[in-house]
Tab-separated table of C-alpha atoms and ligand atoms in Angstrom:
chain	number	residue	atom	x	y	z
A	400	MET	CA	16.134	-33.664	-69.706
A	401	LYS	CA	12.445	-33.744	-68.489
A	402	ASN	CA	11.067	-36.386	-66.778
A	403	LEU	CA	8.168	-38.571	-67.433
A	404	LEU	CA	7.326	-40.825	-64.874
A	405	ILE	CA	4.930	-43.927	-65.224
A	406	LEU	CA	3.543	-45.859	-62.250
A	407	GLY	CA	2.092	-49.248	-63.010
A	408	GLY	CA	3.714	-51.445	-65.772
A	409	GLY	CA	0.290	-53.394	-66.615
A	410	THR	CA	-1.824	-52.932	-69.596
A	411	ALA	CA	-1.954	-48.852	-69.548
A	412	GLY	CA	1.484	-48.096	-68.106
A	413	THR	CA	3.105	-50.448	-71.003
A	414	MET	CA	0.995	-48.857	-73.584
A	415	VAL	CA	1.979	-45.665	-72.570
A	416	ALA	CA	5.969	-46.108	-72.486
A	417	ASN	CA	5.819	-47.842	-76.049
A	418	ARG	CA	3.767	-45.198	-77.438
A	419	MET	CA	5.570	-42.128	-75.489
A	420	THR	CA	9.028	-43.536	-76.694
A	421	ARG	CA	8.123	-43.110	-80.165
A	422	LEU	CA	6.826	-39.504	-79.894
A	423	LEU	CA	9.087	-37.999	-77.575
A	424	ASP	CA	12.716	-36.532	-78.391
A	425	SER	CA	15.279	-38.830	-76.503
A	426	ASN	CA	17.430	-36.166	-76.248
A	427	GLU	CA	15.054	-34.546	-74.036
A	428	TRP	CA	13.018	-36.842	-72.370
A	429	HIS	CA	13.680	-39.623	-69.815
A	430	ILE	CA	11.070	-42.106	-69.317
A	431	THR	CA	10.758	-44.403	-66.192
A	432	ILE	CA	8.171	-47.098	-65.429
A	433	VAL	CA	7.934	-48.677	-62.204
A	434	ASP	CA	6.263	-52.037	-61.166
A	435	GLN	CA	6.349	-54.214	-58.012
A	436	HIS	CA	6.113	-57.418	-60.317
A	437	GLU	CA	8.358	-59.198	-62.831
A	438	THR	CA	5.226	-61.064	-64.342
A	439	HIS	CA	2.894	-59.134	-66.749
A	440	TYR	CA	-0.485	-61.366	-66.333
A	441	TYR	CA	-3.233	-61.272	-69.282
A	442	GLN	CA	-5.960	-60.997	-66.888
A	443	PRO	CA	-8.935	-61.469	-69.397
A	444	GLY	CA	-7.504	-64.767	-69.847
A	445	PHE	CA	-8.351	-65.741	-66.195
A	446	LEU	CA	-11.979	-66.310	-67.339
A	447	PHE	CA	-10.868	-69.273	-69.058
A	448	ILE	CA	-8.868	-71.046	-66.558
A	449	PRO	CA	-11.331	-72.448	-64.126
A	450	PHE	CA	-12.855	-74.418	-67.321
A	451	GLY	CA	-9.594	-75.748	-68.404
A	452	MET	CA	-9.530	-74.017	-71.359
A	453	TYR	CA	-6.304	-72.008	-70.527
A	454	SER	CA	-3.511	-72.860	-67.935
A	455	ARG	CA	-1.517	-70.315	-65.922
A	456	ASN	CA	1.302	-70.357	-68.513
A	457	ASP	CA	-1.263	-69.175	-71.280
A	458	VAL	CA	-1.651	-65.642	-69.493
A	459	ILE	CA	1.899	-64.784	-68.160
A	460	LYS	CA	4.924	-63.543	-69.771
A	461	PRO	CA	7.889	-61.317	-68.138
A	462	ARG	CA	7.088	-57.676	-68.044
A	463	ARG	CA	10.367	-56.494	-69.084
A	464	ASP	CA	9.763	-58.195	-72.745
A	465	PHE	CA	7.171	-55.276	-73.537
A	466	ILE	CA	9.215	-52.265	-72.354
A	467	PRO	CA	11.389	-50.721	-74.751
A	468	PRO	CA	15.103	-50.706	-74.146
A	469	ASN	CA	15.297	-46.761	-74.099
A	470	VAL	CA	12.622	-46.687	-71.283
A	471	GLU	CA	14.224	-47.239	-67.492
A	472	MET	CA	12.205	-49.821	-65.871
A	473	ILE	CA	12.330	-50.241	-62.161
A	474	MET	CA	10.967	-53.173	-60.217
A	475	SER	CA	9.975	-51.915	-56.615
A	476	PRO	CA	6.537	-51.467	-54.889
A	477	ILE	CA	5.824	-47.669	-54.842
A	478	GLU	CA	5.498	-46.190	-51.657
A	479	LEU	CA	4.185	-42.690	-51.961
A	480	ILE	CA	3.256	-40.167	-54.191
A	481	GLU	CA	4.461	-36.429	-53.301
A	482	PRO	CA	2.578	-34.286	-55.678
A	483	GLU	CA	3.611	-31.212	-53.875
A	484	HIS	CA	6.967	-32.056	-54.448
A	485	ASN	CA	6.673	-33.701	-57.865
A	486	ARG	CA	8.348	-36.780	-56.508
A	487	VAL	CA	7.437	-40.270	-55.849
A	488	ARG	CA	8.972	-42.581	-53.171
A	489	LEU	CA	9.938	-46.280	-53.795
A	490	SER	CA	10.060	-49.088	-51.020
A	491	LYS	CA	13.300	-50.206	-52.467
A	492	ASP	CA	16.370	-48.489	-50.911
A	493	HIS	CA	13.767	-45.810	-50.268
A	494	ARG	CA	14.703	-44.429	-53.635
A	495	LEU	CA	13.171	-41.137	-54.760
A	496	LEU	CA	11.975	-40.357	-58.407
A	497	ASN	CA	11.638	-36.733	-59.365
A	498	TYR	CA	9.217	-36.056	-62.519
A	499	ASP	CA	7.964	-33.437	-64.495
A	500	PHE	CA	4.816	-35.521	-65.834
A	501	LEU	CA	3.602	-38.374	-63.633
A	502	VAL	CA	1.339	-40.783	-65.283
A	503	ILE	CA	-0.645	-42.937	-62.421
A	504	ALA	CA	-1.519	-46.405	-63.951
A	505	THR	CA	-1.564	-48.720	-60.978
A	506	GLY	CA	-4.859	-50.438	-61.729
A	507	ALA	CA	-7.486	-52.087	-59.368
A	508	GLN	CA	-6.866	-55.054	-57.006
A	509	VAL	CA	-9.448	-57.645	-55.712
A	510	HIS	CA	-9.779	-57.394	-51.750
A	511	PRO	CA	-11.956	-60.410	-50.323
A	512	GLU	CA	-10.580	-59.336	-46.958
A	513	GLN	CA	-12.969	-56.569	-46.845
A	514	THR	CA	-16.309	-58.892	-46.832
A	515	PRO	CA	-16.690	-60.341	-43.425
A	516	GLY	CA	-16.652	-64.157	-43.566
A	517	LEU	CA	-15.441	-64.277	-47.210
A	518	LYS	CA	-11.652	-65.025	-46.728
A	519	GLU	CA	-11.862	-67.205	-43.579
A	520	HIS	CA	-11.559	-70.961	-43.413
A	521	GLU	CA	-13.803	-71.810	-46.340
A	522	TRP	CA	-11.615	-69.826	-48.744
A	523	GLU	CA	-10.590	-71.840	-51.482
A	524	LYS	CA	-12.533	-75.097	-49.936
A	525	SER	CA	-15.969	-73.672	-50.780
A	526	ILE	CA	-15.479	-70.278	-51.332
A	527	PHE	CA	-13.271	-68.994	-54.680
A	528	GLU	CA	-12.687	-66.309	-56.691
A	529	PHE	CA	-11.040	-65.781	-60.608
A	530	TYR	CA	-10.022	-62.184	-60.627
A	531	THR	CA	-6.344	-63.572	-59.684
A	532	ALA	CA	-4.283	-66.259	-61.654
A	533	ASP	CA	-3.747	-67.896	-58.165
A	534	GLY	CA	-7.616	-67.847	-57.490
A	535	ALA	CA	-8.596	-69.169	-61.185
A	536	VAL	CA	-6.099	-71.943	-60.864
A	537	SER	CA	-7.422	-73.087	-57.423
A	538	LEU	CA	-11.012	-72.984	-58.565
A	539	ALA	CA	-10.002	-75.003	-61.658
A	540	LYS	CA	-8.582	-77.448	-59.411
A	541	HIS	CA	-11.930	-77.353	-57.481
A	542	LEU	CA	-14.339	-77.681	-60.614
A	543	ARG	CA	-12.267	-80.897	-61.637
A	544	THR	CA	-13.705	-82.775	-58.979
A	545	TRP	CA	-16.754	-81.086	-58.002
A	546	GLN	CA	-20.151	-83.413	-58.040
A	547	GLY	CA	-22.597	-80.527	-58.504
A	548	GLY	CA	-24.908	-78.582	-56.093
A	549	ARG	CA	-25.817	-75.179	-56.155
A	550	MET	CA	-23.158	-72.457	-57.575
A	551	VAL	CA	-23.587	-68.881	-56.318
A	552	VAL	CA	-21.884	-66.026	-58.260
A	553	ASN	CA	-21.720	-62.786	-56.398
A	554	VAL	CA	-20.179	-59.824	-57.042
A	555	VAL	CA	-19.574	-57.640	-53.814
A	556	GLU	CA	-19.685	-54.502	-55.120
A	557	ASN	CA	-19.463	-51.966	-58.423
A	558	PRO	CA	-17.167	-50.993	-59.790
A	559	ILE	CA	-15.470	-54.098	-60.840
A	560	LYS	CA	-12.863	-54.789	-63.947
A	561	CYS	CA	-14.272	-56.030	-66.575
A	562	PRO	CA	-17.970	-55.733	-65.635
A	563	VAL	CA	-19.004	-58.653	-67.987
A	564	ALA	CA	-16.343	-60.875	-66.598
A	565	PRO	CA	-19.061	-62.687	-64.186
A	566	LEU	CA	-21.802	-62.840	-67.139
A	567	GLU	CA	-19.011	-64.708	-69.139
A	568	PHE	CA	-18.233	-66.836	-66.103
A	569	LEU	CA	-22.049	-68.018	-65.764
A	570	MET	CA	-22.588	-68.688	-69.405
A	571	LEU	CA	-19.198	-70.821	-69.499
A	572	ALA	CA	-19.940	-72.556	-66.346
A	573	ASP	CA	-23.419	-73.606	-68.111
A	574	TRP	CA	-21.527	-74.893	-70.911
A	575	TYR	CA	-19.006	-76.471	-68.836
A	576	PHE	CA	-21.291	-78.496	-66.837
A	577	HIS	CA	-22.932	-79.549	-70.010
A	578	GLU	CA	-19.929	-80.643	-71.523
A	579	GLN	CA	-19.089	-82.676	-68.098
A	580	GLY	CA	-22.459	-84.620	-67.835
A	581	LEU	CA	-23.300	-82.382	-64.823
A	582	ARG	CA	-25.826	-79.588	-65.728
A	583	GLU	CA	-28.820	-81.331	-64.308
A	584	ARG	CA	-27.051	-81.573	-61.101
A	585	VAL	CA	-26.161	-78.147	-60.927
A	586	GLU	CA	-28.508	-74.809	-59.936
A	587	ILE	CA	-26.451	-71.534	-61.192
A	588	VAL	CA	-27.458	-68.536	-59.500
A	589	TYR	CA	-26.151	-65.038	-60.088
A	590	ALA	CA	-26.443	-62.550	-57.020
A	591	THR	CA	-25.607	-59.012	-58.424
A	592	PRO	CA	-25.838	-55.646	-56.780
A	593	LEU	CA	-27.334	-54.326	-59.680
A	594	PRO	CA	-31.115	-53.906	-60.536
A	595	GLY	CA	-30.629	-56.686	-63.511
A	596	ALA	CA	-27.719	-58.708	-65.355
A	597	PHE	CA	-25.873	-55.391	-66.652
A	598	THR	CA	-25.526	-51.779	-65.891
A	599	LYS	CA	-27.210	-50.473	-69.175
A	600	PRO	CA	-31.013	-51.301	-69.993
A	601	ILE	CA	-30.495	-52.438	-73.434
A	602	ALA	CA	-27.462	-54.860	-72.826
A	603	ALA	CA	-29.174	-56.006	-69.482
A	604	PHE	CA	-32.365	-57.027	-71.448
A	605	HIS	CA	-30.408	-58.737	-74.179
A	606	LEU	CA	-28.122	-60.652	-71.530
A	607	GLY	CA	-30.720	-61.310	-69.152
A	608	ASN	CA	-32.527	-63.076	-72.047
A	609	ILE	CA	-29.783	-65.482	-72.830
A	610	LEU	CA	-29.162	-66.286	-68.879
A	611	GLU	CA	-33.014	-66.901	-68.633
A	612	ARG	CA	-32.567	-69.285	-71.464
A	613	LYS	CA	-29.507	-70.975	-70.561
A	614	GLY	CA	-31.518	-71.752	-66.735
A	615	ILE	CA	-29.053	-69.204	-65.039
A	616	LYS	CA	-31.391	-67.382	-62.313
A	617	VAL	CA	-30.649	-63.683	-61.420
A	618	ILE	CA	-31.224	-62.356	-58.107
A	619	PRO	CA	-30.990	-58.571	-58.653
A	620	GLU	CA	-30.170	-55.631	-56.110
A	621	PHE	CA	-28.326	-58.152	-53.513
A	622	LEU	CA	-25.902	-55.945	-51.509
A	623	ILE	CA	-23.832	-58.551	-49.918
A	624	GLU	CA	-23.174	-57.766	-45.939
A	625	HIS	CA	-21.080	-61.002	-44.972
A	626	VAL	CA	-20.522	-64.725	-45.750
A	627	ASP	CA	-21.487	-67.356	-43.001
A	628	PRO	CA	-18.849	-69.894	-44.272
A	629	ASP	CA	-20.293	-72.619	-41.879
A	630	ALA	CA	-24.078	-72.239	-42.909
A	631	LYS	CA	-22.954	-71.841	-46.394
A	632	LYS	CA	-25.114	-68.929	-47.214
A	633	ILE	CA	-24.486	-65.077	-48.348
A	634	VAL	CA	-26.284	-62.414	-46.294
A	635	ALA	CA	-27.582	-59.176	-47.343
A	636	PHE	CA	-27.691	-55.781	-45.868
A	637	ASP	CA	-31.504	-56.296	-46.065
A	638	GLU	CA	-31.303	-59.683	-44.698
A	639	GLN	CA	-31.819	-61.730	-47.554
A	640	GLU	CA	-30.015	-64.728	-47.430
A	641	ILE	CA	-28.761	-67.178	-50.345
A	642	ASP	CA	-27.576	-70.624	-49.880
A	643	TYR	CA	-24.850	-72.244	-51.879
A	644	ASP	CA	-22.970	-75.198	-52.082
A	645	LEU	CA	-20.004	-73.305	-53.907
A	646	LEU	CA	-19.507	-69.807	-53.811
A	647	VAL	CA	-17.565	-67.942	-56.689
A	648	SER	CA	-17.256	-64.421	-55.395
A	649	VAL	CA	-16.242	-60.950	-57.381
A	650	PRO	CA	-14.423	-59.339	-54.243
A	651	LEU	CA	-14.421	-55.746	-53.626
A	652	ASN	CA	-12.138	-54.126	-56.310
A	653	MET	CA	-10.103	-51.274	-55.134
A	654	GLY	CA	-7.365	-49.106	-56.419
A	655	SER	CA	-3.611	-49.561	-55.258
A	656	GLU	CA	-3.038	-48.618	-51.584
A	657	VAL	CA	-0.268	-46.147	-52.257
A	658	ILE	CA	-3.178	-44.037	-53.909
A	659	ALA	CA	-4.736	-44.140	-50.265
A	660	ARG	CA	-1.361	-43.652	-48.328
A	661	SER	CA	-0.907	-40.567	-50.892
A	662	GLY	CA	-4.258	-39.215	-49.937
A	663	LEU	CA	-4.954	-39.046	-53.509
A	664	GLY	CA	-8.096	-41.378	-54.249
A	665	ASP	CA	-11.641	-41.782	-53.022
A	666	ASP	CA	-13.276	-44.537	-50.863
A	667	LEU	CA	-12.316	-46.897	-52.925
A	668	ASN	CA	-8.737	-45.823	-53.828
A	669	PHE	CA	-9.733	-44.665	-57.298
A	670	VAL	CA	-8.363	-40.981	-58.351
A	671	PRO	CA	-10.320	-38.334	-59.439
A	672	VAL	CA	-9.791	-36.948	-63.151
A	673	ASP	CA	-11.358	-35.044	-65.589
A	674	LYS	CA	-13.258	-37.779	-67.881
A	675	HIS	CA	-12.441	-36.130	-71.248
A	676	THR	CA	-8.539	-35.290	-70.536
A	677	LEU	CA	-7.877	-37.731	-67.786
A	678	VAL	CA	-5.930	-34.918	-65.806
A	679	SER	CA	-6.097	-34.732	-62.023
A	680	PRO	CA	-8.263	-31.697	-61.262
A	681	LYS	CA	-5.589	-30.825	-57.994
A	682	HIS	CA	-2.462	-31.668	-59.797
A	683	PRO	CA	-2.307	-30.556	-63.675
A	684	ASN	CA	0.982	-32.808	-64.377
A	685	ILE	CA	-0.838	-35.967	-63.061
A	686	PHE	CA	-2.628	-38.045	-65.607
A	687	VAL	CA	-4.394	-41.274	-64.420
A	688	LEU	CA	-5.159	-43.873	-66.618
A	689	VAL	CA	-7.818	-46.594	-67.070
A	690	ASP	CA	-8.382	-48.672	-63.752
A	691	ALA	CA	-6.717	-46.591	-61.573
A	692	ALA	CA	-8.926	-43.390	-62.396
A	693	ALA	CA	-12.593	-42.927	-61.100
A	694	LEU	CA	-14.262	-42.867	-64.600
A	695	PRO	CA	-17.817	-43.625	-65.575
A	696	THR	CA	-16.663	-46.054	-68.040
A	697	SER	CA	-15.672	-49.897	-67.672
A	698	LYS	CA	-12.398	-51.053	-66.200
A	699	ALA	CA	-11.205	-52.762	-69.427
A	700	GLY	CA	-8.078	-53.225	-71.259
A	701	SER	CA	-9.770	-52.227	-74.608
A	702	VAL	CA	-10.558	-48.825	-72.954
A	703	ALA	CA	-6.958	-48.684	-72.034
A	704	HIS	CA	-6.295	-48.645	-75.575
A	705	PHE	CA	-8.513	-45.645	-76.637
A	706	ALA	CA	-7.628	-44.040	-73.579
A	707	VAL	CA	-3.927	-43.970	-74.308
A	708	GLU	CA	-4.619	-42.748	-77.650
A	709	ASN	CA	-6.346	-39.928	-76.585
A	710	PHE	CA	-3.679	-39.193	-73.430
A	711	SER	CA	-0.757	-39.194	-76.084
A	712	GLU	CA	-2.316	-37.342	-78.636
A	713	ASN	CA	-3.128	-34.774	-75.429
A	714	PHE	CA	0.116	-34.912	-73.965
A	715	MET	CA	2.092	-33.940	-76.976
A	716	ARG	CA	-0.390	-30.991	-77.504
A	717	TYR	CA	0.305	-30.084	-73.828
A	718	ILE	CA	3.935	-29.881	-73.788
A	719	ASP	CA	3.531	-28.119	-77.003
A	720	GLY	CA	1.751	-25.175	-75.059
A	721	LEU	CA	-1.406	-25.964	-76.682
A	722	GLU	CA	-4.934	-26.462	-75.116
A	723	MET	CA	-5.888	-30.106	-74.505
A	724	LEU	CA	-8.779	-31.624	-76.470
A	725	PRO	CA	-11.532	-32.976	-74.434
A	726	SER	CA	-11.466	-35.990	-76.612
A	727	PHE	CA	-11.848	-39.451	-74.350
A	728	ASP	CA	-15.692	-39.995	-74.660
A	729	GLY	CA	-15.273	-43.489	-72.274
A	730	HIS	CA	-15.099	-45.586	-75.751
A	731	ALA	CA	-15.315	-49.256	-74.149
A	732	ASN	CA	-15.670	-52.556	-76.215
A	733	CYS	CA	-15.847	-55.765	-74.983
A	734	PHE	CA	-16.214	-59.261	-76.290
A	735	ILE	CA	-18.563	-61.522	-74.074
A	736	GLU	CA	-18.016	-65.470	-74.312
A	737	SER	CA	-21.484	-67.032	-74.000
A	738	GLY	CA	-20.375	-70.740	-73.972
A	739	PHE	CA	-20.758	-73.411	-76.858
A	740	GLY	CA	-18.415	-71.630	-79.085
A	741	LYS	CA	-20.373	-68.088	-79.322
A	742	GLY	CA	-20.159	-64.970	-78.098
A	743	LEU	CA	-21.271	-61.557	-78.189
A	744	LEU	CA	-19.709	-57.914	-78.295
A	745	ILE	CA	-20.509	-54.545	-76.998
A	746	ASP	CA	-19.431	-51.149	-78.093
A	747	PHE	CA	-20.347	-47.779	-76.061
A	748	ASN	CA	-19.133	-44.798	-74.187
A	749	TYR	CA	-20.153	-42.519	-71.454
A	750	ASP	CA	-23.179	-41.342	-73.512
A	751	VAL	CA	-24.498	-43.858	-75.841
A	752	GLU	CA	-25.274	-47.507	-74.106
A	753	PRO	CA	-24.590	-51.004	-75.987
A	754	LEU	CA	-26.749	-51.181	-79.115
A	755	PRO	CA	-27.666	-53.736	-81.466
A	756	GLY	CA	-25.702	-53.536	-85.087
A	757	ARG	CA	-22.533	-54.328	-86.655
A	758	TYR	CA	-19.093	-53.684	-85.809
A	759	PRO	CA	-16.040	-52.473	-86.858
A	760	LEU	CA	-17.806	-52.015	-90.445
A	761	PRO	CA	-21.229	-50.644	-90.561
A	762	GLY	CA	-23.917	-53.300	-92.067
A	763	ILE	CA	-20.716	-55.645	-92.726
A	764	GLY	CA	-19.197	-56.564	-89.524
A	765	PRO	CA	-17.591	-59.240	-89.351
A	766	PHE	CA	-18.885	-59.038	-85.482
A	767	SER	CA	-22.490	-58.499	-84.449
A	768	LEU	CA	-23.404	-55.879	-81.519
A	769	LEU	CA	-25.346	-57.490	-78.771
A	770	GLN	CA	-26.222	-60.837	-80.663
A	771	GLU	CA	-24.587	-64.177	-80.028
A	772	SER	CA	-22.338	-65.422	-82.971
A	773	GLU	CA	-19.283	-67.623	-83.736
A	774	MET	CA	-17.189	-65.007	-84.973
A	775	ASN	CA	-17.702	-62.854	-81.519
A	776	HIS	CA	-16.169	-66.013	-80.037
A	777	TRP	CA	-13.230	-66.119	-82.638
A	778	GLY	CA	-12.864	-62.472	-81.747
A	779	LYS	CA	-12.594	-62.886	-78.207
A	780	MET	CA	-10.075	-65.972	-78.860
A	781	MET	CA	-7.685	-63.598	-81.022
A	782	PHE	CA	-7.650	-60.936	-78.240
A	783	ARG	CA	-5.176	-62.461	-76.457
A	784	TRP	CA	-2.655	-62.699	-79.625
A	785	MET	CA	-3.604	-59.067	-80.213
A	786	TYR	CA	-3.085	-58.113	-76.766
A	787	TRP	CA	0.451	-59.530	-76.254
A	788	ASN	CA	1.452	-58.774	-80.183
A	789	LEU	CA	-0.284	-55.273	-80.748
A	790	LEU	CA	-2.107	-53.614	-77.783
A	791	LEU	CA	0.700	-53.835	-75.148
A	792	LYS	CA	3.044	-52.272	-77.901
A	793	GLY	CA	0.838	-49.078	-78.370
A	794	GLU	CA	0.508	-50.382	-82.031
A	795	GLU	CA	-2.323	-48.546	-84.353
A	796	LEU	CA	-5.235	-50.572	-84.721
A	797	PRO	CA	-7.733	-49.918	-87.280
A	798	LEU	CA	-10.420	-49.059	-84.917
A	799	PRO	CA	-11.468	-45.396	-84.001
A	800	ALA	CA	-10.561	-44.269	-80.427
A	801	ARG	CA	-14.035	-42.298	-80.451
A	802	MET	CA	-17.110	-44.656	-80.635
A	803	THR	CA	-19.154	-44.255	-83.508
A	804	MET	CA	-22.707	-44.715	-84.420
A	805	ALA	CA	-22.049	-45.993	-87.575
A	806	GLY	CA	-23.222	-49.580	-87.682
A	807	LYS	CA	-25.251	-49.390	-84.619
A	808	TRP	CA	-29.227	-49.673	-84.950
A	809	GLN	CA	-31.655	-47.504	-82.783
A	810	SER	CA	-34.864	-48.166	-82.071
B	1133	LIG	C1	-11.362	-61.907	-65.044
B	1133	LIG	C2	-10.915	-60.664	-65.647
B	1133	LIG	C3	-11.421	-60.478	-67.094
B	1133	LIG	C4	-11.176	-59.610	-68.128
B	1133	LIG	N1	-11.471	-59.623	-68.850
B	1133	LIG	C5	-11.291	-58.562	-70.133
B	1133	LIG	C6	-11.690	-58.400	-70.995
B	1133	LIG	O1	-12.041	-59.417	-71.945
B	1133	LIG	N2	-11.565	-57.432	-72.137
B	1133	LIG	C7	-10.872	-56.244	-71.484
B	1133	LIG	O2	-10.671	-55.226	-72.273
B	1133	LIG	N3	-10.446	-56.201	-70.376
B	1133	LIG	C8	-10.749	-57.410	-69.407
B	1133	LIG	N4	-10.446	-57.221	-68.163
B	1133	LIG	C9	-10.029	-55.989	-67.856
B	1133	LIG	C10	-8.120	-55.619	-67.857
B	1133	LIG	O3	-7.435	-56.715	-67.580
B	1133	LIG	C11	-7.836	-54.395	-67.085
B	1133	LIG	O4	-8.768	-53.361	-67.153
B	1133	LIG	C12	-6.314	-53.964	-67.562
B	1133	LIG	O5	-5.589	-54.579	-67.281
B	1133	LIG	C13	-6.291	-52.275	-66.888
B	1133	LIG	O6	-5.258	-51.824	-66.998
B	1133	LIG	P1	-4.545	-51.142	-66.077
B	1133	LIG	O7	-2.890	-50.630	-66.638
B	1133	LIG	O8	-5.280	-50.096	-65.679
B	1133	LIG	O9	-4.175	-52.185	-64.621
B	1133	LIG	P2	-3.226	-53.299	-64.596
B	1133	LIG	O10	-2.976	-53.933	-65.941
B	1133	LIG	O11	-3.808	-54.157	-63.435
B	1133	LIG	O12	-1.934	-52.562	-64.137
B	1133	LIG	C14	-1.683	-51.949	-62.841
B	1133	LIG	C15	-0.219	-52.584	-62.430
B	1133	LIG	O13	0.109	-51.360	-61.581
B	1133	LIG	C16	1.211	-52.169	-60.401
B	1133	LIG	N5	0.992	-51.547	-59.154
B	1133	LIG	C17	-0.202	-51.272	-58.507
B	1133	LIG	N6	0.440	-50.763	-57.330
B	1133	LIG	C18	1.517	-50.928	-57.350
B	1133	LIG	C19	2.343	-50.225	-56.284
B	1133	LIG	N7	2.201	-50.188	-55.050
B	1133	LIG	N8	3.824	-50.651	-56.418
B	1133	LIG	C20	4.287	-51.114	-57.735
B	1133	LIG	N9	3.553	-51.568	-58.555
B	1133	LIG	C21	2.348	-51.413	-58.478
B	1133	LIG	C22	0.507	-53.392	-60.552
B	1133	LIG	O14	1.922	-54.531	-60.426
B	1133	LIG	C23	0.303	-53.581	-62.038
B	1133	LIG	O15	1.057	-54.276	-62.887
B	1133	LIG	C24	-10.556	-58.463	-67.313
B	1133	LIG	C25	-9.713	-58.485	-65.899
B	1133	LIG	C26	-10.388	-59.411	-65.078
B	1133	LIG	C27	-9.577	-59.555	-63.892
């Protein structure tokens, strides 16, 4: 028997388990997946919790429900990856798991303790985050009775999971405060380390215009050094200061600590990989998927879907002794909820930035790229159903894994 070991039973790891159980002969392969928690979180849903649109129950399901019966599921923290011995050490019972091929899909986690002043005595009093279910629920409680003031949303450093989520949060907050009759009493400020609203210039222009129209102020190139929780201000390395009444932070995102312990990551514990095959350059039997990898594309569930499609085809070639194809192009697409029942959609890859147009059918859509529409909002709301019912189960979707220029408008 050959062993395929998957570390992390989140979005990517679950998709890999489902796909590979269909593709690999069960008489020859044993597939194992390890995760530390019983609960699978639908992370895109965290965005809606602060505004009372979703509750915690809307974003959780038992992890085991999504793992095929012929895959061995082990619940344990992962202690150490030992590539020179082709084995992984688990914390539970110090168990050792040998592998022939390893998939690392341990994701990214938020680390508020890395920014001085952030997670101290004002944490969850005047300082919140919405990148975890607990954080989003606490913020929802706070917003229910908040009487207004200056709300500052700050991204500590990039990369972050779903780089459009802070923008969606700002636009939903604008809508929410309107609904509460509070908008006149709330100033909304976005302090970002980027030079504009988003990374890529065309999308930054479109999204920046929408934020301006909604009266949301963007403070670019703000690199936070510390928070002064008593004076209620954030302070940048260049000594620029921003006062707040309510601070919503997107804390530093880092790869799992097991990556650091195993000496496999960069400064932020993300694992370097070949960006077209997702193979570790140091260890040819280790693949690294999505958030855990140091890849120049978004850390997103949609990327997980496209990456897993590429991975599974390449893996089958690899074990058949064929050369792998450099087929992963960094394809990402993300709905961007913009409030008042509307949304946008962006579709891009390593080389092509988000462009206006229609998607997925050229000229028809039904989704519009980089433009607000009600259809895009419904696409975003449908995503949760698709996530639980299609994406996690590794089902084929009628969307090409590689990005296409058809339907995109170039000026
Ligand atoms: C607020 C928010 C909004 C988002 N919105 C969107 C969106 O609209 N669209 C979109 O496509 N994506 C969105 N995302 C991003 C998306 O959720 C992630 O990119 C995706 O889940 C990444 O999948 P992954 O498998 O790489 O990591 P995860 O799904 O995070 O899985 C990693 C798993 O590894 C496990 N693990 C880590 N370390 C260990 C260890 N030492 N021992 C055992 N287990 C371990 C964890 O428990 C976890 O289950 C959003 C994310 C957030 C936070």
